[in-house]
Coordinates of C-alpha atoms in Angstrom, one line a residue:
X1 CA 148.5 -50.5 111.6
X2 CA 149.8 -54.1 110.6
X3 CA 150.5 -52.9 107.6
X4 CA 152.9 -50.1 108.8
X5 CA 154.5 -52.9 110.6
X6 CA 153.6 -53.2 113.9
X7 CA 153.1 -56.8 115.2
X8 CA 151.7 -56.0 118.7
X9 CA 148.7 -53.4 120.1
X10 CA 148.6 -52.1 123.2
X11 CA 145.0 -50.5 124.5
X12 CA 144.2 -49.1 127.7
X13 CA 141.1 -50.3 129.4
X14 CA 139.6 -46.7 130.8
X15 CA 137.7 -46.9 134.0
X16 CA 135.4 -43.8 133.4
X17 CA 134.5 -45.6 129.8
X18 CA 133.2 -48.5 131.7
X19 CA 132.0 -47.8 134.6
X20 CA 130.6 -43.9 134.9
X21 CA 127.9 -44.4 137.6
X22 CA 128.9 -47.0 140.1
X23 CA 128.2 -50.4 139.3
X24 CA 126.5 -49.4 135.7
X25 CA 129.0 -51.2 133.6
X26 CA 129.5 -50.2 129.4
X27 CA 130.7 -52.3 127.1
X28 CA 128.9 -51.6 123.8
X29 CA 129.6 -50.2 120.7
X30 CA 132.7 -48.2 121.1
X31 CA 133.3 -49.6 124.2
X32 CA 133.2 -53.5 123.0
X33 CA 136.4 -54.6 124.5
X34 CA 135.8 -58.2 123.4
X35 CA 135.3 -57.1 119.7
X36 CA 138.2 -55.2 120.1
X37 CA 140.0 -57.9 120.9
X38 CA 138.4 -60.6 118.8
X39 CA 139.3 -58.4 115.2
X40 CA 142.9 -58.5 116.7
X41 CA 142.6 -62.2 117.0
X42 CA 141.3 -62.2 113.4
X43 CA 143.9 -60.0 112.4
X44 CA 146.8 -62.2 114.5
X45 CA 148.0 -59.2 116.5
X46 CA 148.2 -60.0 119.6
X47 CA 147.5 -57.2 122.4
X48 CA 148.9 -55.8 125.8
X49 CA 145.8 -54.8 128.2
X50 CA 147.1 -51.6 130.2
X51 CA 144.3 -52.1 132.8
X52 CA 145.2 -49.7 135.3
X53 CA 143.3 -48.5 137.4
X54 CA 144.9 -45.2 136.7
X55 CA 145.7 -44.9 132.7
X56 CA 146.1 -41.2 132.1
X57 CA 146.6 -40.7 128.6
X58 CA 145.6 -37.5 128.5
X59 CA 141.8 -39.0 130.1
X60 CA 139.8 -36.9 132.3
X61 CA 140.9 -37.8 135.8
X62 CA 143.6 -40.0 134.5
X63 CA 140.6 -42.4 133.8
X64 CA 139.0 -42.9 137.3
X65 CA 135.1 -41.8 137.4
X66 CA 133.5 -39.2 139.3
X67 CA 131.9 -41.4 142.0
X68 CA 135.6 -42.6 142.6
X69 CA 137.1 -39.5 142.6
X70 CA 134.2 -38.1 145.2
X71 CA 134.9 -40.6 147.6
X72 CA 138.8 -40.1 147.3
X73 CA 138.1 -36.3 148.0
X74 CA 135.5 -37.0 151.3
X75 CA 137.0 -40.1 152.5
X76 CA 140.8 -40.4 151.7
X77 CA 141.7 -43.2 154.8
X78 CA 139.5 -45.0 153.5
X79 CA 139.6 -44.3 149.7
X80 CA 142.5 -42.8 148.8
X81 CA 143.4 -43.4 145.1
X82 CA 146.3 -44.9 144.0
X83 CA 147.1 -46.5 147.3
X84 CA 146.5 -49.4 149.7
X85 CA 143.3 -47.8 151.1
X86 CA 140.9 -50.5 151.5
X87 CA 138.2 -49.0 150.1
X88 CA 140.2 -48.5 146.9
X89 CA 141.3 -51.7 146.7
X90 CA 137.9 -53.2 146.6
X91 CA 137.0 -51.3 143.8
X92 CA 139.8 -52.3 141.8
X93 CA 138.8 -55.9 142.4
X94 CA 135.7 -55.0 140.7
X95 CA 137.3 -53.3 138.2
X96 CA 139.8 -56.1 137.4
X97 CA 137.2 -58.5 137.7
X98 CA 135.1 -56.9 135.2
X99 CA 137.5 -55.9 132.8
X100 CA 138.5 -60.5 132.9
X101 CA 134.9 -61.3 132.1
X102 CA 135.4 -59.3 128.9
X103 CA 138.3 -60.8 128.0
X104 CA 138.0 -64.6 129.3
X105 CA 138.7 -67.2 126.6
X106 CA 140.5 -64.7 124.5
X107 CA 144.2 -64.9 126.6
X108 CA 147.2 -66.3 125.1
X109 CA 146.6 -69.7 126.6
X110 CA 143.1 -69.9 125.2
X111 CA 144.7 -69.0 121.6
X112 CA 143.3 -65.8 122.3
X113 CA 145.5 -62.5 121.3
X114 CA 146.3 -61.4 125.0
X115 CA 150.0 -61.5 125.9
X116 CA 150.3 -59.2 128.6
X117 CA 149.0 -57.1 131.3
X118 CA 149.9 -53.8 132.5
X119 CA 149.5 -52.9 136.0
X120 CA 148.8 -49.3 136.7
X121 CA 150.8 -46.3 134.8
X122 CA 153.8 -44.4 135.5
X123 CA 153.4 -45.0 139.3
X124 CA 156.0 -44.4 141.4
X125 CA 154.7 -47.0 144.0
X126 CA 154.9 -48.1 146.8
X127 CA 155.6 -51.7 145.7
X128 CA 153.4 -53.5 147.8
X129 CA 150.9 -51.3 145.8
X130 CA 152.0 -52.7 142.7
X131 CA 152.0 -56.2 143.9
X132 CA 148.7 -56.3 145.6
X133 CA 147.4 -54.8 142.0
X134 CA 149.2 -57.8 140.6
X135 CA 147.6 -59.8 143.4
X136 CA 144.6 -59.2 142.3
X137 CA 144.9 -59.4 138.8
X138 CA 145.9 -62.7 138.7
X139 CA 143.4 -63.9 141.3
X140 CA 140.7 -62.4 138.8
X141 CA 142.1 -64.9 136.0
X142 CA 144.8 -62.4 134.0
X143 CA 147.1 -65.7 133.5
X144 CA 149.3 -64.5 130.7
X145 CA 152.7 -65.3 129.7
X146 CA 153.9 -61.1 130.9
X147 CA 153.2 -58.5 133.2
X148 CA 154.7 -55.1 132.5
X149 CA 154.7 -51.6 134.5
X150 CA 156.2 -48.1 132.9
X151 CA 159.3 -47.9 134.6
X152 CA 159.2 -44.2 135.0
X153 CA 158.6 -42.8 137.2
X154 CA 161.5 -43.9 139.5
X155 CA 160.1 -45.7 141.8
X156 CA 159.9 -45.0 146.1
X157 CA 161.8 -47.2 147.5
X158 CA 163.1 -50.3 145.9
X159 CA 161.2 -53.3 143.9
X160 CA 161.3 -57.3 144.1
X161 CA 163.3 -58.2 140.9
X162 CA 161.3 -60.3 138.1
X163 CA 157.5 -59.5 139.6
X164 CA 157.1 -57.2 136.9
X165 CA 158.9 -56.5 133.4
X166 CA 159.4 -52.6 133.2
X167 CA 158.9 -50.8 129.5
X168 CA 160.7 -47.6 129.1
X169 CA 160.1 -44.7 126.8
X170 CA 161.5 -41.7 125.6
X171 CA 159.9 -38.3 124.1
X172 CA 160.9 -35.8 121.5
X173 CA 159.1 -33.1 123.2
X174 CA 156.2 -32.8 125.8
X175 CA 152.8 -31.1 125.7
X176 CA 152.9 -31.1 129.4
X177 CA 156.2 -28.8 130.2
X178 CA 155.8 -25.8 131.5
X179 CA 158.2 -23.7 130.0
X180 CA 156.4 -21.8 126.7
X181 CA 160.3 -22.7 124.2
X182 CA 161.4 -25.0 122.1
X183 CA 162.5 -28.1 123.4
X184 CA 163.5 -27.4 127.1
X185 CA 164.9 -29.7 129.3
X186 CA 166.4 -33.0 127.8
X187 CA 164.2 -33.3 125.0
X188 CA 167.2 -33.4 122.6
X189 CA 168.8 -36.6 124.7
X190 CA 166.0 -38.7 123.4
X191 CA 168.3 -38.5 119.7
X192 CA 171.6 -39.9 120.7
X193 CA 172.4 -43.6 121.8
X194 CA 172.9 -44.3 125.4
X195 CA 174.4 -47.2 127.5
X196 CA 171.4 -46.8 129.7
X197 CA 167.5 -47.0 129.4
X198 CA 167.3 -43.6 131.2
X199 CA 164.9 -40.5 130.0
X200 CA 165.2 -37.2 131.3
X201 CA 162.2 -35.9 129.7
X202 CA 159.9 -38.5 131.6
X203 CA 162.3 -39.3 134.5
X204 CA 162.8 -42.9 134.0
X205 CA 164.6 -45.4 136.2
X206 CA 167.5 -47.5 135.0
X207 CA 169.7 -50.1 135.8
X208 CA 173.3 -49.8 135.4
X209 CA 175.8 -51.9 134.7
X210 CA 176.5 -52.4 138.3
X211 CA 173.0 -52.8 139.6
X212 CA 172.4 -55.3 136.6
X213 CA 175.6 -57.1 138.1
X214 CA 174.5 -56.7 141.6
X215 CA 171.3 -58.5 140.7
X216 CA 172.8 -61.3 138.7
X217 CA 175.1 -62.2 141.6
X218 CA 172.4 -61.9 144.2
X219 CA 171.6 -65.3 145.6
X220 CA 168.1 -64.4 145.2
X221 CA 167.8 -64.2 142.2
X222 CA 168.3 -66.3 138.7
X223 CA 171.8 -65.3 137.5
X224 CA 170.6 -65.8 133.9
X225 CA 167.9 -63.2 134.6
X226 CA 168.0 -59.9 133.6
X227 CA 165.2 -57.5 131.7
X228 CA 165.2 -57.4 128.4
X229 CA 165.5 -54.0 127.1
X230 CA 161.9 -52.8 125.8
X231 CA 160.4 -49.7 125.0
X232 CA 156.2 -48.8 125.7
X233 CA 156.4 -45.1 124.7
X234 CA 158.6 -43.9 122.2
X235 CA 157.1 -40.3 121.3
X236 CA 157.2 -39.9 117.8
X237 CA 154.0 -37.8 118.4
X238 CA 152.5 -35.5 120.7
X239 CA 149.6 -34.1 121.6
X240 CA 149.0 -30.0 121.3
X241 CA 148.2 -28.9 125.1
X242 CA 146.3 -25.3 125.4
X243 CA 149.2 -23.8 126.5
X244 CA 151.8 -25.6 124.5
X245 CA 150.8 -26.2 121.2
X246 CA 153.6 -28.8 120.2
X247 CA 154.0 -29.2 115.9
X248 CA 155.4 -32.5 115.0
X249 CA 156.5 -32.8 111.5
X250 CA 156.8 -36.6 111.8
X251 CA 160.6 -36.6 111.5
X252 CA 161.0 -38.0 114.7
X253 CA 159.3 -41.3 114.6
X254 CA 162.2 -43.2 113.0
X255 CA 165.3 -41.6 114.6
X256 CA 163.6 -42.3 118.2
X257 CA 163.4 -45.8 117.1
X258 CA 166.9 -46.3 115.3
X259 CA 168.3 -44.6 118.9
X260 CA 166.8 -47.1 121.1
X261 CA 167.2 -50.0 118.8
X262 CA 171.0 -48.9 118.7
X263 CA 171.5 -48.8 122.4
X264 CA 169.8 -52.4 122.6
X265 CA 166.5 -52.1 122.8
X266 CA 164.6 -55.4 121.2
X267 CA 160.9 -53.6 120.8
X268 CA 160.0 -50.0 119.6
X269 CA 157.0 -49.5 121.0
X270 CA 155.4 -46.9 120.2
X271 CA 153.0 -43.8 122.0
X272 CA 151.1 -43.8 120.1
X273 CA 151.3 -45.0 117.2
X274 CA 147.5 -44.1 115.8
X275 CA 145.5 -41.3 117.4
X276 CA 141.8 -41.6 118.3
X277 CA 138.7 -39.6 119.5
X278 CA 137.5 -39.1 123.1
X279 CA 134.0 -40.2 123.3
X280 CA 131.2 -37.5 124.0
X281 CA 130.0 -36.4 127.5
X282 CA 127.2 -33.3 127.8
X283 CA 128.5 -33.2 131.4
X284 CA 132.1 -32.7 131.1
X285 CA 135.4 -32.8 128.7
X286 CA 136.6 -36.2 128.4
X287 CA 139.9 -35.3 128.8
X288 CA 142.4 -34.2 130.8
X289 CA 141.8 -30.4 132.5
X290 CA 143.1 -28.3 134.9
X291 CA 139.6 -27.9 136.9
X292 CA 139.5 -31.6 138.2
X293 CA 140.2 -32.7 141.5
X294 CA 142.9 -35.6 140.5
X295 CA 144.7 -35.2 136.7
X296 CA 144.5 -32.1 136.5
X297 CA 148.0 -30.5 134.7
X298 CA 147.2 -29.7 131.6
X299 CA 144.0 -28.7 129.6
X300 CA 143.7 -30.8 126.5
X301 CA 141.0 -31.0 123.7
X302 CA 137.9 -32.7 124.7
X303 CA 137.3 -34.9 121.7
X304 CA 140.5 -34.6 119.4
X305 CA 143.8 -37.4 120.7
X306 CA 145.1 -37.1 117.3
X307 CA 148.7 -37.1 118.6
X308 CA 150.0 -36.4 115.2
X309 CA 150.9 -40.2 115.2
X310 CA 152.2 -42.3 112.5
X311 CA 148.4 -43.0 111.9
X312 CA 146.2 -39.7 113.0
X313 CA 142.7 -40.1 114.4
X314 CA 141.0 -40.6 111.6
X315 CA 143.2 -43.4 110.4
X316 CA 145.2 -41.1 108.1
X317 CA 148.8 -41.7 107.1
X318 CA 150.9 -39.0 108.2
X319 CA 153.1 -40.2 105.6
X320 CA 157.1 -39.2 106.7
X321 CA 156.1 -41.0 110.3
X322 CA 154.4 -44.0 109.0
X323 CA 156.9 -44.8 105.7
X324 CA 160.2 -44.0 107.7
X325 CA 159.1 -46.2 110.5
X326 CA 157.5 -48.4 108.2
X327 CA 160.9 -49.6 106.3
X328 CA 162.1 -50.0 109.9
X329 CA 159.9 -52.7 110.9
X330 CA 160.3 -54.5 107.6
X331 CA 164.0 -54.5 108.6
X332 CA 163.2 -55.9 112.0
X333 CA 160.6 -58.5 110.6
X334 CA 163.1 -60.0 107.9
X335 CA 166.4 -59.8 110.3
X336 CA 164.9 -59.1 114.2
X337 CA 165.6 -62.4 115.1
X338 CA 169.2 -61.8 114.5
X339 CA 169.2 -58.4 116.2
X340 CA 168.0 -60.0 119.3
X341 CA 170.5 -61.8 119.8
X342 CA 173.3 -59.2 119.0
X343 CA 174.9 -57.2 122.1
X344 CA 175.8 -53.4 121.1
X345 CA 179.8 -53.5 121.2
X346 CA 180.1 -49.9 120.0
X347 CA 178.2 -46.6 121.2
X348 CA 178.9 -43.4 121.1
X349 CA 176.2 -40.5 120.7
X350 CA 175.4 -40.6 117.4
X351 CA 176.8 -44.3 116.5
X352 CA 176.7 -47.8 118.0
X353 CA 176.9 -51.1 116.5
X354 CA 174.7 -54.5 117.1
X355 CA 176.4 -57.6 115.5
X356 CA 176.8 -57.0 112.1
X357 CA 174.4 -53.7 111.9
X358 CA 175.7 -50.5 112.1
X359 CA 173.4 -47.9 113.3
X360 CA 173.8 -44.0 113.1
X361 CA 171.6 -40.9 113.9
X362 CA 172.5 -37.4 114.0
X363 CA 169.0 -35.8 113.3
X364 CA 167.8 -33.9 116.3
X365 CA 164.6 -32.3 116.4
X366 CA 164.5 -28.6 115.7
X367 CA 168.4 -28.9 116.5
X368 CA 169.7 -30.3 113.5
X369 CA 166.5 -31.3 111.2
X370 CA 169.5 -31.9 108.2
X371 CA 170.7 -34.7 110.0
X372 CA 169.8 -38.3 109.2
X373 CA 169.0 -41.4 110.8
X374 CA 169.8 -45.4 109.4
X375 CA 170.9 -48.8 109.8
X376 CA 173.4 -50.2 107.5
X377 CA 174.8 -53.9 107.3
X378 CA 178.4 -54.9 108.1
X379 CA 180.1 -58.0 107.1
X380 CA 176.2 -59.3 107.0
X381 CA 176.2 -62.8 105.8
X382 CA 173.5 -64.0 103.1
X383 CA 173.2 -67.3 101.2
X384 CA 177.2 -67.8 102.0
X385 CA 178.4 -64.2 101.2
X386 CA 178.9 -61.7 103.9
X387 CA 177.9 -57.9 102.5
X388 CA 178.5 -54.4 103.4
X389 CA 176.8 -51.5 101.9
X390 CA 176.0 -47.9 102.2
X391 CA 172.4 -48.9 102.3
X392 CA 169.4 -50.0 104.3
X393 CA 168.7 -53.3 104.3
X394 CA 164.6 -53.5 103.7
X395 CA 163.7 -56.8 103.2
X396 CA 164.5 -60.1 102.2
X397 CA 162.6 -62.0 99.6
X398 CA 163.7 -65.2 98.5
X399 CA 166.8 -65.2 97.1
X400 CA 167.1 -61.3 97.3
X401 CA 167.7 -58.3 99.2
X402 CA 166.2 -55.4 99.0
X403 CA 167.5 -52.1 100.1
X404 CA 166.5 -48.2 100.1
X405 CA 169.0 -45.6 99.5
X406 CA 170.6 -43.6 103.1
X407 CA 170.2 -39.8 102.1
X408 CA 173.6 -38.2 101.0
X409 CA 175.4 -41.6 100.8
X410 CA 176.4 -43.2 97.8
X411 CA 175.1 -46.5 98.1
X412 CA 178.8 -48.8 98.0
X413 CA 178.7 -52.7 98.5
X414 CA 181.3 -55.1 99.6
X415 CA 180.3 -58.5 99.0
X416 CA 182.6 -62.1 99.5
X417 CA 182.3 -65.3 100.1
X418 CA 181.9 -66.2 104.1
X419 CA 184.6 -68.6 104.1
X420 CA 187.4 -65.9 103.4
X421 CA 189.6 -65.2 105.7
X422 CA 190.0 -61.7 105.5
X423 CA 187.9 -58.5 105.7
X424 CA 189.3 -56.5 102.9
X425 CA 191.0 -59.6 100.9
X426 CA 191.0 -57.9 97.7
X427 CA 191.2 -61.1 95.5
X428 CA 187.9 -62.5 96.8
X429 CA 186.0 -59.2 98.0
X430 CA 184.4 -57.5 95.4
X431 CA 183.1 -53.8 95.3
X432 CA 180.0 -52.5 93.7
X433 CA 177.6 -49.1 93.0
X434 CA 174.7 -50.5 93.5
X435 CA 172.2 -48.7 90.9
X436 CA 168.7 -48.0 91.6
X437 CA 166.3 -50.7 89.9
X438 CA 169.2 -52.4 88.7
X439 CA 169.9 -56.2 90.2
X440 CA 173.1 -57.5 91.2
X441 CA 173.7 -61.2 90.8
X442 CA 175.9 -63.0 94.0
X443 CA 176.5 -65.8 91.2
X444 CA 173.7 -68.5 90.6
X445 CA 172.4 -68.0 94.4
X446 CA 171.3 -64.7 95.1
X447 CA 171.1 -60.7 94.2
X448 CA 170.6 -57.4 96.0
X449 CA 168.6 -54.6 94.6
X450 CA 168.3 -51.4 95.4
X451 CA 164.9 -50.1 95.1
X452 CA 164.9 -46.0 94.5
X453 CA 162.7 -44.0 97.5
X454 CA 160.0 -43.4 95.3
X455 CA 159.4 -47.0 94.9
X456 CA 160.2 -47.8 98.1
X457 CA 157.5 -45.8 99.9
X458 CA 155.0 -48.2 97.8
X459 CA 156.6 -51.4 98.6
X460 CA 154.9 -53.9 100.9
X461 CA 156.3 -57.2 101.7
X462 CA 153.0 -59.1 101.8
X463 CA 152.7 -63.2 102.3
X464 CA 156.5 -63.4 101.3
X465 CA 156.3 -61.0 98.3
X466 CA 156.5 -57.8 97.5
X467 CA 153.9 -55.7 96.0
X468 CA 153.3 -52.2 95.1
X469 CA 150.9 -49.5 95.6
X470 CA 149.5 -47.7 92.7
X471 CA 149.0 -44.5 94.0
X472 CA 151.1 -42.0 95.9
X473 CA 150.9 -42.7 99.5
X474 CA 148.7 -46.0 98.9
X475 CA 148.8 -48.4 101.9
X476 CA 148.9 -52.1 101.1
X477 CA 147.3 -55.1 103.4
X478 CA 145.6 -58.3 103.3
X479 CA 141.4 -58.0 103.7
X480 CA 140.4 -62.0 103.9
X481 CA 142.5 -63.5 101.1
X482 CA 142.8 -60.2 99.0
X483 CA 145.4 -57.7 99.0
X484 CA 143.8 -54.1 98.9
X485 CA 145.4 -50.3 98.5
X486 CA 143.9 -47.7 100.6
X487 CA 144.8 -44.3 99.6
X488 CA 143.9 -40.6 100.7
X489 CA 143.0 -38.1 98.5
X490 CA 141.6 -34.5 97.9
X491 CA 137.9 -34.2 96.4
X492 CA 136.4 -32.2 94.0
X493 CA 133.4 -32.4 95.7
X494 CA 132.3 -28.9 96.8
X495 CA 131.5 -27.7 101.0
X496 CA 129.6 -25.2 101.0
X497 CA 130.6 -22.5 103.5
X498 CA 128.9 -19.3 105.0
X499 CA 130.0 -16.7 107.5
X500 CA 127.3 -15.8 110.0
X501 CA 128.9 -14.0 112.4
X502 CA 132.2 -12.6 113.6
X503 CA 134.1 -13.2 116.6
X504 CA 133.8 -10.5 119.4
X505 CA 136.7 -9.2 121.1
X506 CA 139.1 -12.0 122.3
X507 CA 138.8 -13.7 125.6
X508 CA 141.5 -12.8 128.4
X509 CA 143.0 -15.8 128.8
X510 CA 143.8 -16.5 132.7
X511 CA 145.9 -18.8 134.3
X512 CA 144.7 -22.3 135.3
X513 CA 145.4 -24.4 138.5
X514 CA 149.1 -25.4 137.4
X515 CA 149.4 -22.0 136.4
X516 CA 149.7 -22.4 132.7
X517 CA 147.1 -21.0 130.2
X518 CA 143.3 -22.6 131.0
X519 CA 141.6 -23.7 127.7
X520 CA 138.2 -21.1 126.7
X521 CA 135.0 -22.1 128.3
X522 CA 132.3 -23.6 126.5
X523 CA 130.2 -20.3 127.0
X524 CA 133.4 -18.6 125.6
X525 CA 132.2 -20.0 122.3
X526 CA 129.2 -18.0 122.5
X527 CA 131.6 -15.1 121.3
X528 CA 133.1 -17.4 118.2
X529 CA 133.2 -16.5 114.9
X530 CA 130.7 -18.7 113.3
X531 CA 130.2 -20.5 110.2
X532 CA 127.6 -23.1 108.5
X533 CA 129.3 -26.0 106.6
X534 CA 126.8 -27.5 104.0
X535 CA 127.6 -31.1 103.1
X536 CA 127.4 -32.2 99.0
X537 CA 125.1 -35.0 98.5
X538 CA 127.9 -36.9 96.4
X539 CA 129.9 -36.6 99.9
X540 CA 127.3 -37.3 101.9
X541 CA 126.9 -40.8 99.6
X542 CA 130.2 -41.7 100.8
X543 CA 129.9 -40.2 104.4
X544 CA 131.8 -43.2 106.3
X545 CA 135.2 -42.6 104.1
X546 CA 134.9 -38.7 103.9
X547 CA 136.7 -36.5 106.0
X548 CA 136.5 -32.4 105.8
X549 CA 139.9 -30.5 106.2
X550 CA 140.0 -27.0 108.0
X551 CA 142.4 -25.1 107.2
X552 CA 143.0 -22.3 109.7
X553 CA 145.0 -20.4 111.8
X554 CA 143.5 -18.5 114.9
X555 CA 143.4 -19.6 118.6
X556 CA 141.1 -22.8 118.5
X557 CA 138.0 -24.2 116.9
X558 CA 135.0 -26.7 117.5
X559 CA 132.3 -28.4 115.2
X560 CA 128.7 -28.8 116.3
X561 CA 126.6 -31.3 114.7
X562 CA 122.2 -30.1 116.2
X563 CA 124.4 -28.4 118.7
X564 CA 126.6 -31.1 119.9
X565 CA 129.8 -31.3 120.3
X566 CA 131.5 -33.8 117.4
X567 CA 135.3 -32.3 117.1
X568 CA 137.5 -29.7 118.6
X569 CA 141.0 -28.4 117.9
X570 CA 143.6 -26.2 119.4
X571 CA 145.5 -24.5 116.4
X572 CA 149.1 -25.4 115.8
X573 CA 149.8 -24.8 112.4
X574 CA 148.2 -28.1 111.1
X575 CA 144.5 -28.7 109.8
X576 CA 141.6 -29.8 111.5
X577 CA 140.0 -33.0 110.5
X578 CA 136.4 -33.8 111.1
X579 CA 134.2 -37.1 110.1
X580 CA 131.6 -36.3 107.3
X581 CA 129.6 -39.2 109.0
X582 CA 129.6 -37.1 112.6
X583 CA 127.5 -34.0 110.3
X584 CA 125.5 -35.4 107.6
X585 CA 122.2 -34.6 107.6
X586 CA 122.8 -32.1 110.5
X587 CA 123.0 -28.2 111.2
X588 CA 126.7 -27.9 111.0
X589 CA 128.3 -25.2 112.7
X590 CA 132.2 -24.2 113.1
X591 CA 133.2 -21.9 115.6
X592 CA 136.6 -20.4 115.8
X593 CA 137.9 -18.4 118.8
X594 CA 140.9 -15.9 117.5
X595 CA 144.3 -15.3 119.4
X596 CA 145.6 -12.7 120.6
X597 CA 149.2 -11.7 120.2
X598 CA 149.8 -11.5 123.5
X599 CA 148.7 -15.3 124.4
X600 CA 151.0 -17.1 127.0
X601 CA 151.2 -19.9 124.8
X602 CA 153.8 -21.9 122.9
X603 CA 153.9 -21.6 119.2
X604 CA 156.5 -22.8 117.1
X605 CA 158.5 -20.3 114.9
X606 CA 156.5 -20.8 111.8
X607 CA 153.0 -20.4 113.9
X608 CA 154.5 -17.6 116.1
X609 CA 155.8 -15.6 112.5
X610 CA 151.8 -16.2 111.1
X611 CA 150.6 -14.7 114.5
X612 CA 153.0 -11.4 114.6
X613 CA 152.0 -10.9 110.8
X614 CA 148.3 -10.4 111.7
X615 CA 147.2 -7.1 113.2
X616 CA 145.9 -7.5 116.8
X617 CA 144.7 -10.5 116.5
X618 CA 144.6 -13.8 114.5
X619 CA 141.5 -15.5 113.1
X620 CA 141.6 -16.9 109.6
X621 CA 139.5 -19.5 108.1
X622 CA 141.4 -20.4 104.5
X623 CA 140.0 -23.4 103.5
X624 CA 137.2 -25.9 103.9
X625 CA 138.1 -28.8 101.6
X626 CA 137.0 -32.5 101.3
X627 CA 138.8 -35.3 101.4
X628 CA 138.1 -39.4 101.0
X629 CA 139.5 -42.6 102.4
X630 CA 139.8 -44.7 98.8
X631 CA 139.9 -48.1 98.9
X632 CA 140.6 -50.7 95.6
X633 CA 141.3 -54.5 95.2
X634 CA 144.9 -54.8 93.9
X635 CA 144.9 -58.7 93.9
X636 CA 143.4 -61.8 94.9

């Protein structure tokens, strides 16, 4: 994440993960919050804790343990969740105090990484509920520079200005949508510049210019205090739910961030940036399902929460999203301080101007895939000159500015001394066409250089110097005092696959509680096609860095190791990845359920073509191959 330019880590603290039974707390292994924060501290990565009590994150019951929900159902007067009910508030007190016990000494004021805390998540209020939770968090010990809330859905009633910092978001598509069509509703509007913070996709509240004016002029508020425009959920990735199989290309993430930055945001915060895996629970899925009493809007995979992020579930880079956002993050690392002081002075749907930077986007997922998104300088100061370029600033290294090409645009550049009174003064302004890989000197004070795109994809600024990965898709980062390169590649290790059982007739898909297709039951996989998988000894020897890639087309698939579910997947056209470390020394079974042509689920057009080309049902296992994550030292 740090190599990708991320500078703040946000993480949920799911109640159900840490107190599955009342009074029995679990902070061990992958639940070790303190160890995670100590790693963040060692990497100098600030952290925002999203402490709930409701987190959602497509987790079982939104993160509420069964015992909390059972009390909510049996005695709603005393234990209604997400309310001022006395019994529920008392339980939240125990939650917050136990979380603080894990982070004590690691707050920002103590030299630790915890810089902020999010109270609740996606809550309509009432505001008194928010304030009660904040008071509990403060009493528990959470003395942090800021506390936040999601600026959606729209609050019931008024908030107290300045008590919690609202953060915003927008999404390119949504698995939660009820419609089985391409990008219904207002998802396309995530790809335009706006003079407000509103998102119709997630019902964001917003402050209009008049409302902000009213707040500024209010006698009860500080006239200089207005909320900064920060985002915590830019959805450049997306999960497939059972009824809606979204396939994200990776082209969505940077245009979303470009549109928000050009509209005045000073923080592109993502949901998600790095995918993950739900912990195994033998009693039930740990993901959202239509069957539970609360938070039952969708059926999600039991285990996988890859989210098609810039960094996937296994840590694998999704090249387009990872590198394109990395280019933008490096720009912000070197020019963000200046940009944050610049107001939006021109804005339209496809164009915005902030100070000496122009932002442009006409890419719209599915609607205009050929579009482009970029930022370019106009009269940008640098070492006594001003620079206007038809290229995107990448980084500053010493006296050199590195640019990267903009698709479909000639890299023209105009340079003039800053003291020149007029832009376009032909005597002072010089015009050039940048040539890839060839530097353009600024007399004796500096130079500009256009990196070819294939070189930029391997370029990383580390400790003030530019370094280049050796391998395509290679990622460079610091490991202690040395720089290492991580790259992912297919291996020649043999994976033995044997089919031991044909699938029975496909199940009839029924509608769940929320009137969308219900995912298969555990028992349905007794009727699946079954394959055994053998792991090569060479692959097994590198199990911690090895993964299986399963290319298939069907309804959904599961991997079992000695009968225990270790991975699952709702087919959306992308391959399924599995950790070899979960499989070594065990009997491995791959079970695949066929997909009916009349299944009431959404598939994108590329997957619809595959389904329609099948006879009566779809079940194809194309290949099982091995992928390796290799890390090599680059320099000391």
